[in-house]
Amino acid sequence: MSGIRRVEAGAPWGETFGYSRAVALPNGLVLVAGCTSVVDGTIADGDPYEQAVNSFDVALAALKELGLGRDDVVRTRMYITHARDVEEVGRAHKELFDAVRPAASMIIVSGFVDPRLVVEVEVEAYRGAES
């Protein structure tokens, strides 16, 4: 057995495209796939701030399934479709991670799989090597 653990995507595209929401490696690194503002299989419309909060909530829920939390986050990536949304998405990040201070990037992209989505986030966490 490889010691790798996975959390199912829970989004419509996970099964279609064959990916996991999160993958925990035996060395303690946990990688969370791109998360969007999809709640119960439906896009939760909202402004960029709300979409960012929803997206991070999806990522943090995946970490929770693996026994990790916000304090274990070491890197975040925020993908946005408009430069005008930098402040609102940054505000959401600060509210969630100000005490943790992970390494972070914000990248402007041309779009996502659904045009209603304006934010996608990725999270990496670390728990230490497993025995």
JSON list of C-alpha atoms in Angstrom, two decimals:
[
{"chain": "A", "resi": 1, "resn": "MET", "atom": "CA", "xyz": [0.00, 0.00, 0.00]},
{"chain": "A", "resi": 2, "resn": "SER", "atom": "CA", "xyz": [1.32, 3.42, -0.95]},
{"chain": "A", "resi": 3, "resn": "GLY", "atom": "CA", "xyz": [0.04, 5.26, 2.12]},
{"chain": "A", "resi": 4, "resn": "ILE", "atom": "CA", "xyz": [-1.67, 7.86, -0.05]},
{"chain": "A", "resi": 5, "resn": "ARG", "atom": "CA", "xyz": [-5.15, 8.90, 1.10]},
{"chain": "A", "resi": 6, "resn": "ARG", "atom": "CA", "xyz": [-7.72, 10.66, -1.06]},
{"chain": "A", "resi": 7, "resn": "VAL", "atom": "CA", "xyz": [-10.86, 12.73, -0.52]},
{"chain": "A", "resi": 8, "resn": "GLU", "atom": "CA", "xyz": [-13.49, 12.54, -3.26]},
{"chain": "A", "resi": 9, "resn": "ALA", "atom": "CA", "xyz": [-14.08, 15.75, -5.18]},
{"chain": "A", "resi": 10, "resn": "GLY", "atom": "CA", "xyz": [-17.79, 16.07, -4.44]},
{"chain": "A", "resi": 11, "resn": "ALA", "atom": "CA", "xyz": [-18.16, 18.44, -7.40]},
{"chain": "A", "resi": 12, "resn": "PRO", "atom": "CA", "xyz": [-19.74, 17.62, -10.74]},
{"chain": "A", "resi": 13, "resn": "TRP", "atom": "CA", "xyz": [-16.36, 17.62, -12.50]},
{"chain": "A", "resi": 14, "resn": "GLY", "atom": "CA", "xyz": [-14.57, 15.23, -10.11]},
{"chain": "A", "resi": 15, "resn": "GLU", "atom": "CA", "xyz": [-16.13, 12.10, -11.53]},
{"chain": "A", "resi": 16, "resn": "THR", "atom": "CA", "xyz": [-16.23, 13.42, -15.10]},
{"chain": "A", "resi": 17, "resn": "PHE", "atom": "CA", "xyz": [-12.55, 14.38, -15.17]},
{"chain": "A", "resi": 18, "resn": "GLY", "atom": "CA", "xyz": [-11.23, 11.77, -12.72]},
{"chain": "A", "resi": 19, "resn": "TYR", "atom": "CA", "xyz": [-9.70, 13.72, -9.87]},
{"chain": "A", "resi": 20, "resn": "SER", "atom": "CA", "xyz": [-9.77, 13.86, -6.07]},
{"chain": "A", "resi": 21, "resn": "ARG", "atom": "CA", "xyz": [-10.55, 16.92, -3.98]},
{"chain": "A", "resi": 22, "resn": "ALA", "atom": "CA", "xyz": [-7.49, 16.27, -1.82]},
{"chain": "A", "resi": 23, "resn": "VAL", "atom": "CA", "xyz": [-4.55, 13.88, -1.70]},
{"chain": "A", "resi": 24, "resn": "ALA", "atom": "CA", "xyz": [-2.57, 13.25, 1.49]},
{"chain": "A", "resi": 25, "resn": "LEU", "atom": "CA", "xyz": [0.97, 11.94, 1.01]},
{"chain": "A", "resi": 26, "resn": "PRO", "atom": "CA", "xyz": [2.84, 9.82, 3.58]},
{"chain": "A", "resi": 27, "resn": "ASN", "atom": "CA", "xyz": [5.41, 12.60, 4.02]},
{"chain": "A", "resi": 28, "resn": "GLY", "atom": "CA", "xyz": [2.71, 14.82, 5.57]},
{"chain": "A", "resi": 29, "resn": "LEU", "atom": "CA", "xyz": [2.01, 17.02, 2.57]},
{"chain": "A", "resi": 30, "resn": "VAL", "atom": "CA", "xyz": [-1.65, 17.42, 1.66]},
{"chain": "A", "resi": 31, "resn": "LEU", "atom": "CA", "xyz": [-2.61, 18.86, -1.72]},
{"chain": "A", "resi": 32, "resn": "VAL", "atom": "CA", "xyz": [-6.10, 20.23, -2.29]},
{"chain": "A", "resi": 33, "resn": "ALA", "atom": "CA", "xyz": [-7.27, 20.56, -5.90]},
{"chain": "A", "resi": 34, "resn": "GLY", "atom": "CA", "xyz": [-8.74, 23.74, -7.29]},
{"chain": "A", "resi": 35, "resn": "CYS", "atom": "CA", "xyz": [-11.90, 24.59, -5.35]},
{"chain": "A", "resi": 36, "resn": "THR", "atom": "CA", "xyz": [-14.65, 26.83, -6.59]},
{"chain": "A", "resi": 37, "resn": "SER", "atom": "CA", "xyz": [-17.88, 28.17, -5.15]},
{"chain": "A", "resi": 38, "resn": "VAL", "atom": "CA", "xyz": [-19.80, 24.92, -5.72]},
{"chain": "A", "resi": 39, "resn": "VAL", "atom": "CA", "xyz": [-22.04, 23.98, -2.80]},
{"chain": "A", "resi": 40, "resn": "ASP", "atom": "CA", "xyz": [-23.97, 20.69, -2.88]},
{"chain": "A", "resi": 41, "resn": "GLY", "atom": "CA", "xyz": [-23.20, 20.31, -6.59]},
{"chain": "A", "resi": 42, "resn": "THR", "atom": "CA", "xyz": [-24.56, 23.74, -7.49]},
{"chain": "A", "resi": 43, "resn": "ILE", "atom": "CA", "xyz": [-22.66, 26.95, -8.20]},
{"chain": "A", "resi": 44, "resn": "ALA", "atom": "CA", "xyz": [-23.27, 29.35, -5.34]},
{"chain": "A", "resi": 45, "resn": "ASP", "atom": "CA", "xyz": [-23.48, 32.66, -7.13]},
{"chain": "A", "resi": 46, "resn": "GLY", "atom": "CA", "xyz": [-22.04, 35.60, -5.30]},
{"chain": "A", "resi": 47, "resn": "ASP", "atom": "CA", "xyz": [-19.59, 38.44, -5.54]},
{"chain": "A", "resi": 48, "resn": "PRO", "atom": "CA", "xyz": [-15.85, 37.68, -5.68]},
{"chain": "A", "resi": 49, "resn": "TYR", "atom": "CA", "xyz": [-15.52, 37.93, -1.89]},
{"chain": "A", "resi": 50, "resn": "GLU", "atom": "CA", "xyz": [-18.35, 35.43, -1.32]},
{"chain": "A", "resi": 51, "resn": "GLN", "atom": "CA", "xyz": [-17.02, 33.09, -3.98]},
{"chain": "A", "resi": 52, "resn": "ALA", "atom": "CA", "xyz": [-13.57, 33.20, -2.39]},
{"chain": "A", "resi": 53, "resn": "VAL", "atom": "CA", "xyz": [-14.96, 32.41, 1.07]},
{"chain": "A", "resi": 54, "resn": "ASN", "atom": "CA", "xyz": [-17.07, 29.55, -0.34]},
{"chain": "A", "resi": 55, "resn": "SER", "atom": "CA", "xyz": [-14.08, 28.21, -2.29]},
{"chain": "A", "resi": 56, "resn": "PHE", "atom": "CA", "xyz": [-11.81, 28.23, 0.75]},
{"chain": "A", "resi": 57, "resn": "ASP", "atom": "CA", "xyz": [-14.57, 26.60, 2.81]},
{"chain": "A", "resi": 58, "resn": "VAL", "atom": "CA", "xyz": [-14.65, 23.73, 0.28]},
{"chain": "A", "resi": 59, "resn": "ALA", "atom": "CA", "xyz": [-10.86, 23.36, 0.57]},
{"chain": "A", "resi": 60, "resn": "LEU", "atom": "CA", "xyz": [-10.91, 23.51, 4.38]},
{"chain": "A", "resi": 61, "resn": "ALA", "atom": "CA", "xyz": [-13.69, 20.89, 4.50]},
{"chain": "A", "resi": 62, "resn": "ALA", "atom": "CA", "xyz": [-11.45, 18.54, 2.48]},
{"chain": "A", "resi": 63, "resn": "LEU", "atom": "CA", "xyz": [-8.60, 19.16, 4.91]},
{"chain": "A", "resi": 64, "resn": "LYS", "atom": "CA", "xyz": [-10.92, 18.45, 7.83]},
{"chain": "A", "resi": 65, "resn": "GLU", "atom": "CA", "xyz": [-11.73, 15.03, 6.34]},
{"chain": "A", "resi": 66, "resn": "LEU", "atom": "CA", "xyz": [-8.01, 14.29, 6.58]},
{"chain": "A", "resi": 67, "resn": "GLY", "atom": "CA", "xyz": [-7.70, 15.59, 10.13]},
{"chain": "A", "resi": 68, "resn": "LEU", "atom": "CA", "xyz": [-6.14, 18.94, 9.30]},
{"chain": "A", "resi": 69, "resn": "GLY", "atom": "CA", "xyz": [-7.31, 22.52, 9.69]},
{"chain": "A", "resi": 70, "resn": "ARG", "atom": "CA", "xyz": [-6.59, 26.10, 8.79]},
{"chain": "A", "resi": 71, "resn": "ASP", "atom": "CA", "xyz": [-3.47, 26.21, 11.00]},
{"chain": "A", "resi": 72, "resn": "ASP", "atom": "CA", "xyz": [-1.90, 23.44, 8.91]},
{"chain": "A", "resi": 73, "resn": "VAL", "atom": "CA", "xyz": [-2.13, 25.43, 5.66]},
{"chain": "A", "resi": 74, "resn": "VAL", "atom": "CA", "xyz": [1.29, 26.34, 4.27]},
{"chain": "A", "resi": 75, "resn": "ARG", "atom": "CA", "xyz": [0.41, 27.59, 0.76]},
{"chain": "A", "resi": 76, "resn": "THR", "atom": "CA", "xyz": [-2.59, 29.04, -1.02]},
{"chain": "A", "resi": 77, "resn": "ARG", "atom": "CA", "xyz": [-3.18, 29.97, -4.63]},
{"chain": "A", "resi": 78, "resn": "MET", "atom": "CA", "xyz": [-6.03, 32.19, -5.74]},
{"chain": "A", "resi": 79, "resn": "TYR", "atom": "CA", "xyz": [-7.03, 32.31, -9.37]},
{"chain": "A", "resi": 80, "resn": "ILE", "atom": "CA", "xyz": [-9.30, 35.17, -10.41]},
{"chain": "A", "resi": 81, "resn": "THR", "atom": "CA", "xyz": [-10.76, 36.22, -13.75]},
{"chain": "A", "resi": 82, "resn": "HIS", "atom": "CA", "xyz": [-10.58, 40.01, -13.25]},
{"chain": "A", "resi": 83, "resn": "ALA", "atom": "CA", "xyz": [-7.92, 42.29, -11.77]},
{"chain": "A", "resi": 84, "resn": "ARG", "atom": "CA", "xyz": [-10.74, 44.37, -10.26]},
{"chain": "A", "resi": 85, "resn": "ASP", "atom": "CA", "xyz": [-11.41, 41.47, -7.83]},
{"chain": "A", "resi": 86, "resn": "VAL", "atom": "CA", "xyz": [-7.95, 41.47, -6.22]},
{"chain": "A", "resi": 87, "resn": "GLU", "atom": "CA", "xyz": [-8.99, 43.47, -3.14]},
{"chain": "A", "resi": 88, "resn": "GLU", "atom": "CA", "xyz": [-12.15, 41.47, -2.40]},
{"chain": "A", "resi": 89, "resn": "VAL", "atom": "CA", "xyz": [-10.49, 38.08, -2.83]},
{"chain": "A", "resi": 90, "resn": "GLY", "atom": "CA", "xyz": [-7.49, 39.30, -0.84]},
{"chain": "A", "resi": 91, "resn": "ARG", "atom": "CA", "xyz": [-9.84, 40.45, 1.94]},
{"chain": "A", "resi": 92, "resn": "ALA", "atom": "CA", "xyz": [-11.39, 36.98, 2.13]},
{"chain": "A", "resi": 93, "resn": "HIS", "atom": "CA", "xyz": [-7.91, 35.41, 2.28]},
{"chain": "A", "resi": 94, "resn": "LYS", "atom": "CA", "xyz": [-6.80, 37.77, 5.04]},
{"chain": "A", "resi": 95, "resn": "GLU", "atom": "CA", "xyz": [-9.89, 37.04, 7.13]},
{"chain": "A", "resi": 96, "resn": "LEU", "atom": "CA", "xyz": [-9.30, 33.30, 6.88]},
{"chain": "A", "resi": 97, "resn": "PHE", "atom": "CA", "xyz": [-5.51, 33.08, 7.02]},
{"chain": "A", "resi": 98, "resn": "ASP", "atom": "CA", "xyz": [-4.12, 36.25, 8.62]},
{"chain": "A", "resi": 99, "resn": "ALA", "atom": "CA", "xyz": [-3.01, 34.38, 11.76]},
{"chain": "A", "resi": 100, "resn": "VAL", "atom": "CA", "xyz": [-1.56, 31.50, 9.71]},
{"chain": "A", "resi": 101, "resn": "ARG", "atom": "CA", "xyz": [0.28, 33.49, 7.01]},
{"chain": "A", "resi": 102, "resn": "PRO", "atom": "CA", "xyz": [0.74, 30.78, 4.36]},
{"chain": "A", "resi": 103, "resn": "ALA", "atom": "CA", "xyz": [2.82, 31.40, 1.27]},
{"chain": "A", "resi": 104, "resn": "ALA", "atom": "CA", "xyz": [0.28, 32.75, -1.23]},
{"chain": "A", "resi": 105, "resn": "SER", "atom": "CA", "xyz": [-0.15, 33.65, -4.88]},
{"chain": "A", "resi": 106, "resn": "MET", "atom": "CA", "xyz": [-2.96, 35.42, -6.72]},
{"chain": "A", "resi": 107, "resn": "ILE", "atom": "CA", "xyz": [-3.08, 34.83, -10.46]},
{"chain": "A", "resi": 108, "resn": "ILE", "atom": "CA", "xyz": [-5.34, 36.36, -13.09]},
{"chain": "A", "resi": 109, "resn": "VAL", "atom": "CA", "xyz": [-6.65, 33.80, -15.59]},
{"chain": "A", "resi": 110, "resn": "SER", "atom": "CA", "xyz": [-8.92, 34.03, -18.62]},
{"chain": "A", "resi": 111, "resn": "GLY", "atom": "CA", "xyz": [-11.75, 31.94, -17.16]},
{"chain": "A", "resi": 112, "resn": "PHE", "atom": "CA", "xyz": [-13.04, 28.73, -15.59]},
{"chain": "A", "resi": 113, "resn": "VAL", "atom": "CA", "xyz": [-15.22, 25.81, -16.66]},
{"chain": "A", "resi": 114, "resn": "ASP", "atom": "CA", "xyz": [-18.37, 27.84, -15.92]},
{"chain": "A", "resi": 115, "resn": "PRO", "atom": "CA", "xyz": [-18.48, 31.61, -16.64]},
{"chain": "A", "resi": 116, "resn": "ARG", "atom": "CA", "xyz": [-20.36, 32.30, -13.37]},
{"chain": "A", "resi": 117, "resn": "LEU", "atom": "CA", "xyz": [-17.21, 31.32, -11.47]},
{"chain": "A", "resi": 118, "resn": "VAL", "atom": "CA", "xyz": [-14.78, 34.17, -10.89]},
{"chain": "A", "resi": 119, "resn": "VAL", "atom": "CA", "xyz": [-12.55, 32.60, -8.20]},
{"chain": "A", "resi": 120, "resn": "GLU", "atom": "CA", "xyz": [-10.80, 29.26, -7.79]},
{"chain": "A", "resi": 121, "resn": "VAL", "atom": "CA", "xyz": [-8.41, 28.40, -4.96]},
{"chain": "A", "resi": 122, "resn": "GLU", "atom": "CA", "xyz": [-5.84, 25.72, -4.20]},
{"chain": "A", "resi": 123, "resn": "VAL", "atom": "CA", "xyz": [-4.52, 24.89, -0.75]},
{"chain": "A", "resi": 124, "resn": "GLU", "atom": "CA", "xyz": [-1.53, 22.91, 0.46]},
{"chain": "A", "resi": 125, "resn": "ALA", "atom": "CA", "xyz": [-1.17, 21.82, 4.07]},
{"chain": "A", "resi": 126, "resn": "TYR", "atom": "CA", "xyz": [1.43, 19.97, 6.09]},
{"chain": "A", "resi": 127, "resn": "ARG", "atom": "CA", "xyz": [1.01, 17.77, 9.15]},
{"chain": "A", "resi": 128, "resn": "GLY", "atom": "CA", "xyz": [4.43, 16.17, 9.47]},
{"chain": "A", "resi": 129, "resn": "ALA", "atom": "CA", "xyz": [5.42, 12.70, 8.28]},
{"chain": "A", "resi": 130, "resn": "GLU", "atom": "CA", "xyz": [3.06, 9.87, 9.18]},
{"chain": "A", "resi": 131, "resn": "SER", "atom": "CA", "xyz": [4.36, 6.84, 11.04]}
]
